[in-house]
Coordinates of C-alpha atoms in Angstrom, one line a residue:
M1 CA 29.5 -274.7 -122.8
S2 CA 28.5 -271.9 -125.1
N3 CA 30.5 -268.7 -125.7
D4 CA 27.7 -266.7 -124.0
A5 CA 27.8 -268.8 -120.9
R6 CA 31.6 -268.6 -120.6
A7 CA 31.3 -264.8 -121.0
G8 CA 29.5 -264.5 -117.6
P9 CA 27.0 -261.9 -116.7
S10 CA 26.8 -258.8 -118.9
V11 CA 28.3 -255.6 -117.6
K12 CA 25.9 -252.7 -117.5
S13 CA 27.1 -249.6 -119.3
P14 CA 27.4 -246.4 -117.2
P15 CA 24.5 -244.0 -117.6
R16 CA 24.9 -241.4 -120.3
A17 CA 24.3 -237.7 -119.6
V18 CA 24.3 -234.6 -121.7
V19 CA 25.0 -231.1 -120.2
L20 CA 23.7 -228.2 -122.2
G21 CA 25.9 -225.2 -121.6
G22 CA 28.6 -227.5 -120.4
Y23 CA 31.4 -224.9 -120.2
G24 CA 29.5 -222.2 -118.3
L25 CA 29.9 -221.6 -114.6
I26 CA 27.1 -224.0 -113.6
G27 CA 27.3 -226.3 -116.5
A28 CA 31.0 -227.0 -116.0
A29 CA 30.5 -227.9 -112.4
C30 CA 27.6 -230.2 -113.3
L31 CA 29.7 -231.9 -116.0
R32 CA 32.5 -232.6 -113.5
A33 CA 30.2 -233.8 -110.8
L34 CA 28.4 -236.2 -113.1
Q35 CA 31.7 -237.6 -114.4
S36 CA 32.8 -238.2 -110.8
A37 CA 29.5 -239.9 -110.1
G38 CA 30.1 -242.4 -112.8
F39 CA 28.2 -241.0 -115.7
T40 CA 29.5 -240.8 -119.2
V41 CA 29.0 -237.1 -120.0
T42 CA 28.8 -235.1 -123.2
G43 CA 28.9 -231.3 -123.0
V44 CA 27.1 -229.1 -125.5
G45 CA 27.9 -225.5 -126.4
R46 CA 28.5 -223.3 -129.4
D47 CA 32.1 -222.2 -128.5
A48 CA 34.7 -224.9 -129.2
D49 CA 37.6 -223.0 -127.7
A50 CA 35.7 -222.5 -124.4
A51 CA 34.7 -226.1 -124.4
R52 CA 38.3 -227.3 -124.8
R53 CA 39.5 -224.9 -122.0
V54 CA 37.0 -226.5 -119.5
D55 CA 37.7 -230.1 -120.5
P56 CA 40.4 -230.6 -123.2
D57 CA 39.8 -234.3 -123.4
G58 CA 36.1 -234.3 -122.9
D59 CA 33.3 -235.3 -125.3
W60 CA 31.8 -232.2 -126.8
L61 CA 29.0 -231.5 -129.2
I62 CA 29.5 -228.0 -130.7
R63 CA 26.0 -226.8 -131.3
D64 CA 24.1 -223.5 -131.2
I65 CA 21.5 -224.6 -128.6
A66 CA 19.2 -221.7 -129.4
R67 CA 18.9 -222.6 -133.1
M68 CA 18.9 -226.4 -133.0
P69 CA 15.8 -228.0 -134.6
A70 CA 14.0 -230.8 -133.0
A71 CA 15.2 -233.4 -135.6
D72 CA 18.8 -232.6 -134.8
W73 CA 18.1 -233.0 -131.0
A74 CA 16.4 -236.4 -131.7
R75 CA 19.6 -237.5 -133.4
D76 CA 22.1 -236.1 -130.9
L77 CA 20.2 -237.3 -127.8
A78 CA 19.2 -240.8 -128.9
G79 CA 19.9 -243.2 -126.1
I80 CA 20.8 -240.5 -123.5
D81 CA 19.6 -241.2 -120.0
V82 CA 19.8 -237.7 -118.5
V83 CA 19.8 -234.2 -120.0
V84 CA 20.9 -231.3 -117.8
N85 CA 20.0 -227.9 -119.2
A86 CA 22.5 -225.4 -117.7
S87 CA 22.4 -223.1 -120.7
G88 CA 21.1 -219.5 -120.6
A89 CA 21.7 -215.8 -121.0
L90 CA 21.0 -212.8 -118.9
Q91 CA 19.8 -210.3 -121.6
D92 CA 19.2 -209.9 -125.3
G93 CA 22.2 -208.7 -127.1
A94 CA 24.5 -209.2 -130.1
R95 CA 25.3 -212.8 -129.0
D96 CA 22.1 -213.8 -127.2
D97 CA 18.3 -214.2 -127.9
L98 CA 16.5 -214.9 -124.6
A99 CA 13.3 -216.2 -126.2
A100 CA 15.2 -218.6 -128.4
I101 CA 17.5 -220.1 -125.7
H102 CA 15.1 -220.1 -122.7
E103 CA 11.9 -221.0 -124.5
G104 CA 12.4 -222.1 -128.1
A105 CA 15.2 -224.4 -127.3
I106 CA 13.2 -226.1 -124.5
K107 CA 10.3 -226.8 -126.9
A108 CA 12.7 -228.2 -129.6
L109 CA 14.3 -230.4 -126.9
I110 CA 10.9 -231.7 -125.8
E111 CA 9.9 -232.5 -129.3
G112 CA 13.2 -234.1 -130.1
L113 CA 13.2 -236.3 -127.1
G114 CA 9.6 -237.5 -127.9
D115 CA 8.7 -240.6 -125.9
Q116 CA 12.3 -241.4 -125.0
Q117 CA 12.8 -242.3 -121.4
T118 CA 15.2 -239.5 -120.6
R119 CA 15.3 -237.5 -117.3
F120 CA 15.4 -233.8 -118.0
I121 CA 16.9 -231.6 -115.3
Q122 CA 16.2 -227.9 -115.9
I123 CA 18.3 -225.4 -114.0
S124 CA 16.1 -222.3 -113.8
A125 CA 16.2 -219.4 -111.4
V126 CA 14.3 -218.3 -108.3
G127 CA 11.7 -215.7 -108.9
V128 CA 10.8 -216.6 -112.4
A129 CA 7.2 -215.7 -113.4
L130 CA 5.3 -215.5 -116.7
D131 CA 4.5 -211.8 -116.0
A132 CA 7.9 -210.9 -114.7
A133 CA 9.3 -207.5 -115.3
T134 CA 12.4 -208.7 -117.1
A135 CA 12.7 -210.8 -120.2
F136 CA 15.2 -213.1 -118.4
M137 CA 12.6 -214.1 -115.7
S138 CA 9.6 -214.3 -118.1
T139 CA 11.4 -216.4 -120.8
K140 CA 12.8 -218.7 -118.1
A141 CA 9.2 -219.1 -116.8
H142 CA 7.9 -219.9 -120.3
G143 CA 10.6 -222.6 -120.7
D144 CA 9.7 -224.1 -117.3
A145 CA 6.0 -224.1 -118.2
A146 CA 6.6 -225.9 -121.5
L147 CA 8.6 -228.5 -119.6
K148 CA 5.9 -228.9 -116.9
N149 CA 3.2 -229.4 -119.6
S150 CA 5.3 -232.1 -121.4
T151 CA 5.2 -235.8 -120.8
L152 CA 8.9 -235.9 -120.0
D153 CA 10.4 -237.1 -116.8
W154 CA 11.4 -233.6 -115.6
I155 CA 12.9 -232.0 -112.5
I156 CA 13.2 -228.2 -112.3
L157 CA 15.8 -226.7 -109.9
R158 CA 15.7 -223.0 -109.1
P159 CA 18.9 -221.9 -107.4
T160 CA 19.6 -218.6 -105.7
L161 CA 22.9 -216.6 -106.2
V162 CA 25.5 -219.3 -107.0
L163 CA 28.9 -218.9 -105.4
G164 CA 31.9 -221.0 -106.5
R165 CA 35.6 -220.9 -107.0
T166 CA 35.0 -219.6 -110.5
A167 CA 33.2 -216.2 -110.8
Y168 CA 31.1 -215.1 -113.7
G169 CA 28.4 -212.5 -114.3
G170 CA 26.8 -211.4 -111.0
T171 CA 29.3 -213.2 -108.8
A172 CA 32.2 -211.5 -110.7
L173 CA 30.5 -208.2 -110.1
L174 CA 30.1 -209.1 -106.4
R175 CA 33.9 -209.8 -106.1
A176 CA 34.7 -206.6 -108.0
A177 CA 32.5 -204.5 -105.7
A178 CA 34.1 -206.2 -102.7
A179 CA 37.6 -205.4 -104.0
M180 CA 37.2 -201.6 -104.2
P181 CA 40.1 -200.0 -102.3
L182 CA 39.5 -197.7 -99.3
I183 CA 35.8 -196.9 -100.1
G184 CA 33.1 -199.5 -100.2
F185 CA 30.5 -198.6 -102.8
Q186 CA 27.2 -200.2 -101.7
V187 CA 24.8 -201.2 -104.5
L188 CA 21.2 -201.7 -103.4
P189 CA 22.5 -202.4 -99.8
E190 CA 19.2 -203.5 -98.3
T191 CA 18.3 -206.1 -100.9
P192 CA 17.8 -209.6 -99.4
V193 CA 20.0 -212.3 -101.0
Q194 CA 20.3 -216.0 -100.4
T195 CA 23.2 -218.0 -101.8
I196 CA 24.0 -221.6 -102.8
A197 CA 27.5 -223.1 -103.1
L198 CA 28.2 -224.2 -106.7
D199 CA 29.2 -227.6 -105.4
D200 CA 25.9 -228.0 -103.7
L201 CA 24.0 -227.1 -106.9
A202 CA 26.1 -229.7 -108.8
A203 CA 25.4 -232.2 -106.1
A204 CA 21.7 -231.5 -106.4
V205 CA 21.9 -232.2 -110.1
V206 CA 23.7 -235.5 -109.4
Q207 CA 20.9 -236.5 -106.9
A208 CA 18.3 -235.7 -109.5
A209 CA 20.2 -237.6 -112.3
R210 CA 20.6 -240.7 -110.1
G211 CA 16.8 -240.8 -109.5
D212 CA 17.1 -239.9 -105.9
I213 CA 14.7 -237.0 -106.4
P214 CA 11.1 -237.8 -107.5
T215 CA 10.1 -237.0 -111.0
R216 CA 8.2 -233.7 -111.6
T217 CA 9.8 -232.0 -108.7
L218 CA 10.0 -228.2 -108.8
A219 CA 12.1 -226.8 -106.1
D220 CA 14.2 -223.9 -105.0
V221 CA 17.7 -224.9 -104.0
T222 CA 19.4 -222.6 -101.6
S223 CA 20.9 -222.2 -98.2
A224 CA 18.4 -221.1 -95.6
D225 CA 20.3 -218.0 -94.3
V226 CA 19.3 -214.6 -95.7
H227 CA 21.7 -211.6 -96.1
T228 CA 21.5 -208.1 -97.3
F229 CA 23.5 -207.4 -100.4
A230 CA 25.6 -205.0 -98.3
S231 CA 26.5 -207.7 -95.7
L232 CA 27.1 -210.2 -98.5
T233 CA 29.6 -207.7 -100.1
N234 CA 31.3 -207.2 -96.8
N235 CA 31.6 -210.9 -96.3
I236 CA 33.2 -211.3 -99.7
H237 CA 35.5 -208.3 -98.9
G238 CA 36.7 -210.1 -95.8
W239 CA 37.0 -213.4 -97.6
L240 CA 39.3 -211.8 -100.1
G241 CA 41.5 -210.8 -97.2
F242 CA 41.3 -207.0 -97.8
A243 CA 41.5 -204.5 -94.9
P244 CA 38.2 -203.0 -93.8
W245 CA 36.9 -200.0 -95.8
R246 CA 37.5 -196.6 -94.3
F247 CA 34.2 -195.3 -95.7
T248 CA 31.1 -196.7 -97.4
I249 CA 29.0 -194.9 -99.9
T250 CA 25.6 -196.0 -101.2
V251 CA 25.4 -195.7 -105.0
P252 CA 22.3 -193.6 -105.9
R253 CA 19.5 -195.4 -107.8
P254 CA 19.7 -192.9 -110.8
L255 CA 23.4 -193.6 -111.2
L256 CA 22.7 -197.3 -111.2
T257 CA 19.9 -196.8 -113.8
L258 CA 22.3 -194.8 -116.0
T259 CA 25.0 -197.5 -115.6
G260 CA 22.5 -200.2 -116.6
K261 CA 21.6 -198.3 -119.8
I262 CA 25.2 -197.8 -120.8
A263 CA 25.9 -201.5 -120.1
D264 CA 22.8 -202.4 -122.2
G265 CA 24.3 -200.5 -125.1
L266 CA 27.6 -202.3 -124.7
G267 CA 25.6 -205.6 -124.8
W268 CA 24.8 -204.9 -128.4
L269 CA 28.5 -204.6 -129.1
G270 CA 28.9 -208.1 -127.7
W271 CA 29.9 -207.3 -124.1
R272 CA 28.0 -209.3 -121.4
S273 CA 28.4 -206.8 -118.6
P274 CA 27.0 -207.8 -115.2
F275 CA 25.9 -204.2 -114.8
R276 CA 23.1 -204.5 -117.4
S277 CA 19.7 -203.4 -116.4
T278 CA 18.3 -207.0 -116.1
A279 CA 20.9 -207.9 -113.5
L280 CA 20.2 -204.7 -111.5
T281 CA 16.4 -205.2 -111.7
V282 CA 16.7 -208.9 -110.5
L283 CA 19.0 -207.8 -107.7
A284 CA 16.6 -204.9 -106.7
D285 CA 13.8 -207.5 -106.5
G286 CA 15.8 -209.6 -104.1
I287 CA 17.2 -213.2 -104.6
K288 CA 15.3 -215.4 -102.2
G289 CA 14.1 -219.0 -102.3
D290 CA 12.4 -221.5 -100.0
P291 CA 14.2 -224.8 -99.7
A292 CA 11.2 -226.6 -98.1
A293 CA 10.1 -228.4 -101.3
W294 CA 13.7 -229.5 -102.0
H295 CA 14.1 -231.0 -98.5
A296 CA 10.7 -232.7 -98.8
A297 CA 11.8 -234.3 -102.1
G298 CA 14.9 -235.7 -100.3
G299 CA 17.4 -233.1 -101.3
A300 CA 20.5 -232.5 -99.3
T301 CA 20.8 -229.4 -97.1
C302 CA 22.8 -226.6 -98.7
Q303 CA 25.8 -225.0 -97.0
S304 CA 25.4 -221.6 -95.4
L305 CA 27.3 -218.6 -96.7
D306 CA 29.9 -218.9 -94.0
Q307 CA 30.5 -222.6 -94.7
T308 CA 30.7 -221.9 -98.5
L309 CA 33.4 -219.3 -98.0
R310 CA 35.3 -221.5 -95.5
D311 CA 35.4 -224.4 -97.9
M312 CA 37.0 -222.3 -100.7
P313 CA 39.6 -220.0 -99.1
A314 CA 40.6 -217.0 -101.3
T315 CA 43.9 -217.1 -103.1
L316 CA 46.2 -214.5 -104.7
Q317 CA 44.5 -215.3 -108.0
D318 CA 41.1 -214.4 -106.5
R319 CA 42.3 -211.1 -105.4
W320 CA 43.9 -210.4 -108.8
F321 CA 40.7 -211.3 -110.6
S322 CA 38.6 -209.1 -108.3
R323 CA 40.8 -206.1 -108.9
L324 CA 41.3 -206.6 -112.6
F325 CA 37.6 -207.2 -113.4
L326 CA 36.7 -203.5 -113.3
L327 CA 40.1 -202.4 -114.6
L328 CA 39.6 -204.3 -117.9
P329 CA 36.8 -202.1 -119.2
V330 CA 38.7 -199.0 -118.1
A331 CA 41.8 -200.3 -120.1
I332 CA 39.7 -201.0 -123.2
A333 CA 38.1 -197.5 -123.0
T334 CA 41.5 -195.9 -122.6
L335 CA 42.9 -197.8 -125.6
S336 CA 39.9 -196.9 -127.7
L337 CA 40.1 -193.2 -126.8
F338 CA 43.8 -193.1 -127.4
W339 CA 43.7 -194.6 -130.8
I340 CA 40.6 -192.7 -132.0
L341 CA 42.0 -189.4 -130.8
S342 CA 45.3 -190.2 -132.4
G343 CA 43.6 -190.9 -135.7
L344 CA 41.4 -187.8 -135.6
I345 CA 44.3 -185.5 -134.6
G346 CA 46.5 -187.0 -137.3
L347 CA 43.9 -186.5 -140.0
A348 CA 43.0 -183.0 -138.8
R349 CA 46.6 -181.9 -138.8
T350 CA 48.2 -183.7 -141.7
G351 CA 50.5 -180.8 -142.5
P352 CA 52.8 -180.9 -139.5
A353 CA 53.0 -184.7 -139.7
I354 CA 53.9 -184.6 -143.5
E355 CA 56.5 -181.9 -142.8
V356 CA 58.3 -184.1 -140.3
L357 CA 58.7 -186.8 -143.0
T358 CA 59.5 -184.5 -145.9
S359 CA 62.2 -182.7 -143.8
R360 CA 63.9 -186.1 -143.7
G361 CA 64.0 -186.4 -147.4
I362 CA 60.8 -188.5 -147.9
D363 CA 58.8 -187.8 -151.1
A364 CA 55.8 -185.6 -150.3
G365 CA 53.3 -188.0 -152.0
I366 CA 54.6 -190.9 -150.0
A367 CA 54.5 -188.8 -146.8
S368 CA 50.9 -187.7 -147.4
F369 CA 49.8 -191.3 -148.1
A370 CA 51.5 -192.6 -145.0
V371 CA 50.0 -190.0 -142.7
I372 CA 46.4 -190.4 -144.1
V373 CA 46.6 -194.2 -144.0
G374 CA 48.0 -194.1 -140.5
G375 CA 45.2 -191.9 -139.3
V376 CA 42.6 -194.2 -140.8
I377 CA 44.2 -197.3 -139.3
D378 CA 44.3 -195.6 -135.9
L379 CA 40.5 -194.8 -136.2
A380 CA 39.7 -198.4 -137.3
L381 CA 41.6 -200.0 -134.4
G382 CA 40.2 -197.6 -131.8
T383 CA 36.7 -198.4 -133.0
A384 CA 37.2 -202.2 -133.5
I385 CA 38.3 -202.7 -129.8
L386 CA 34.8 -201.6 -128.7
F387 CA 33.3 -204.7 -130.4
R388 CA 33.7 -207.8 -128.3
R389 CA 34.2 -210.1 -131.3
H390 CA 37.0 -207.9 -132.7
A391 CA 38.6 -206.7 -129.5
H392 CA 41.3 -209.4 -129.3
R393 CA 42.4 -208.9 -132.9
A394 CA 42.3 -205.1 -132.4
C395 CA 44.7 -205.4 -129.6
G396 CA 47.0 -207.5 -131.8
G397 CA 46.7 -204.9 -134.5
M398 CA 47.6 -202.1 -132.0
I399 CA 50.7 -203.9 -131.0
A400 CA 51.7 -204.6 -134.6
V401 CA 51.1 -201.0 -135.7
S402 CA 52.9 -199.6 -132.7
L403 CA 56.0 -201.8 -133.3
G404 CA 55.9 -201.0 -137.0
F405 CA 55.7 -197.3 -136.2
L406 CA 58.7 -197.5 -133.8
A407 CA 60.7 -199.5 -136.3
A408 CA 60.0 -197.1 -139.2
G409 CA 60.6 -194.1 -137.0
T410 CA 63.9 -195.5 -135.8
V411 CA 65.1 -195.9 -139.4
L412 CA 63.7 -192.6 -140.8
T413 CA 63.7 -190.3 -137.8
P414 CA 65.9 -191.7 -135.1
D415 CA 66.4 -188.3 -133.5
I416 CA 62.8 -188.4 -132.2
W417 CA 63.8 -191.0 -129.6
V418 CA 65.5 -188.1 -127.7
D419 CA 62.8 -185.6 -128.3
P420 CA 62.0 -183.9 -124.9
L421 CA 58.3 -184.8 -125.2
G422 CA 59.1 -188.4 -125.9
P423 CA 56.6 -189.3 -128.6
F424 CA 58.3 -192.6 -129.3
V425 CA 58.9 -193.5 -125.7
K426 CA 55.2 -192.9 -124.9
V427 CA 54.2 -195.6 -127.4
L428 CA 55.7 -198.3 -125.2
P429 CA 53.1 -198.2 -122.4
G430 CA 50.4 -198.4 -125.0
I431 CA 51.9 -201.6 -126.3
V432 CA 52.0 -203.1 -122.9
L433 CA 48.4 -202.1 -122.1
A434 CA 47.2 -203.6 -125.4
G435 CA 49.1 -206.8 -124.5
I436 CA 47.5 -206.9 -121.0
V437 CA 44.0 -206.4 -122.4
M438 CA 44.7 -209.1 -125.0
A439 CA 45.7 -211.5 -122.3
L440 CA 42.5 -210.8 -120.2
M441 CA 39.9 -211.2 -123.0
D442 CA 38.8 -214.7 -122.2
D443 CA 35.4 -214.7 -120.4
R444 CA 35.2 -218.4 -119.8

């Protein structure tokens, strides 16, 4: 008997899947669901630290999806059975280029895959249109159109508002709005909104990846029930376990517009605020879908909002996150203002500060140098924390400078510890606040 005969029948390898944006809210859920369904899964994203946090032992390709040429996709995706595109961004900013990631990347992927027999599952969004009012919706539509015009085996899924245990972007904003104490601030209260459980969306991707959904299916995936944004916020408020609001106030449209413009500016500093004008415009237009095409293709029925919330009871951690979400930007603004004002006042009134040091026997030149350098450092740290990419290091710098200030002050001017105005004592809360901000900087 030959060796081949003794070996018995060959064992088929598990199907291979790649999830683009594999550490995002939707991408991470798809990655885990495909793994549980027996797929060998590789995640793709540009942030190695975020990838390791989602799946420390997973297989990752660290790539900038928006800038990958077709030839590199052809190499990386050779032999892949399923590609799930869960990557995307809400608005152009310092970290994101919508046209590149929603349209250019799709075209490069199509070219890279060529004639390869790979199923391409595109996670788009309800309401996309080529002539949409927002770049998010229009670029998503152009990416979908490129895929529909290709020869690939494609399926396009368009979810409504995705709710899961993890919150990010719009769902984080929803929780923060629901966690406001005493007064409920209603944002666009009459806007119609439908939801889909994150697990249901991940299950839909698995159905499509297995071949249970016909090729070239384009479908909204959503629960059938429709809510106003006000009732949805009230539901999340109750889900979090908070007491009913004593009052509710509708936020005026002009104030929302101003908030969106401010958030847009912060976007160019690297902050992906859910208050940006694109998010507010999309919400104002309503988030509605029709699940009929999905059901006709054999897709499973999605849970209602009530079922979704029952299946993921809120915990203490959910309440903490909801409250801290809006406190974090307030804390960052407070630290920035404190350090910038400290630097400006120090540089504007160098005389009194130098006199404090020279009265303790310190050389006038050294005292002048220390005061001026200290003021410049304060200004630099107060400015740096406003930039997302520098904020973590700026907090570390604030803590280090504060501790150094206290240490030097204890040696040179120990009497200031008992000063009635407490200039040394008041540094301690700033150290703690910088430490809290530093600990909360992760956004994935």
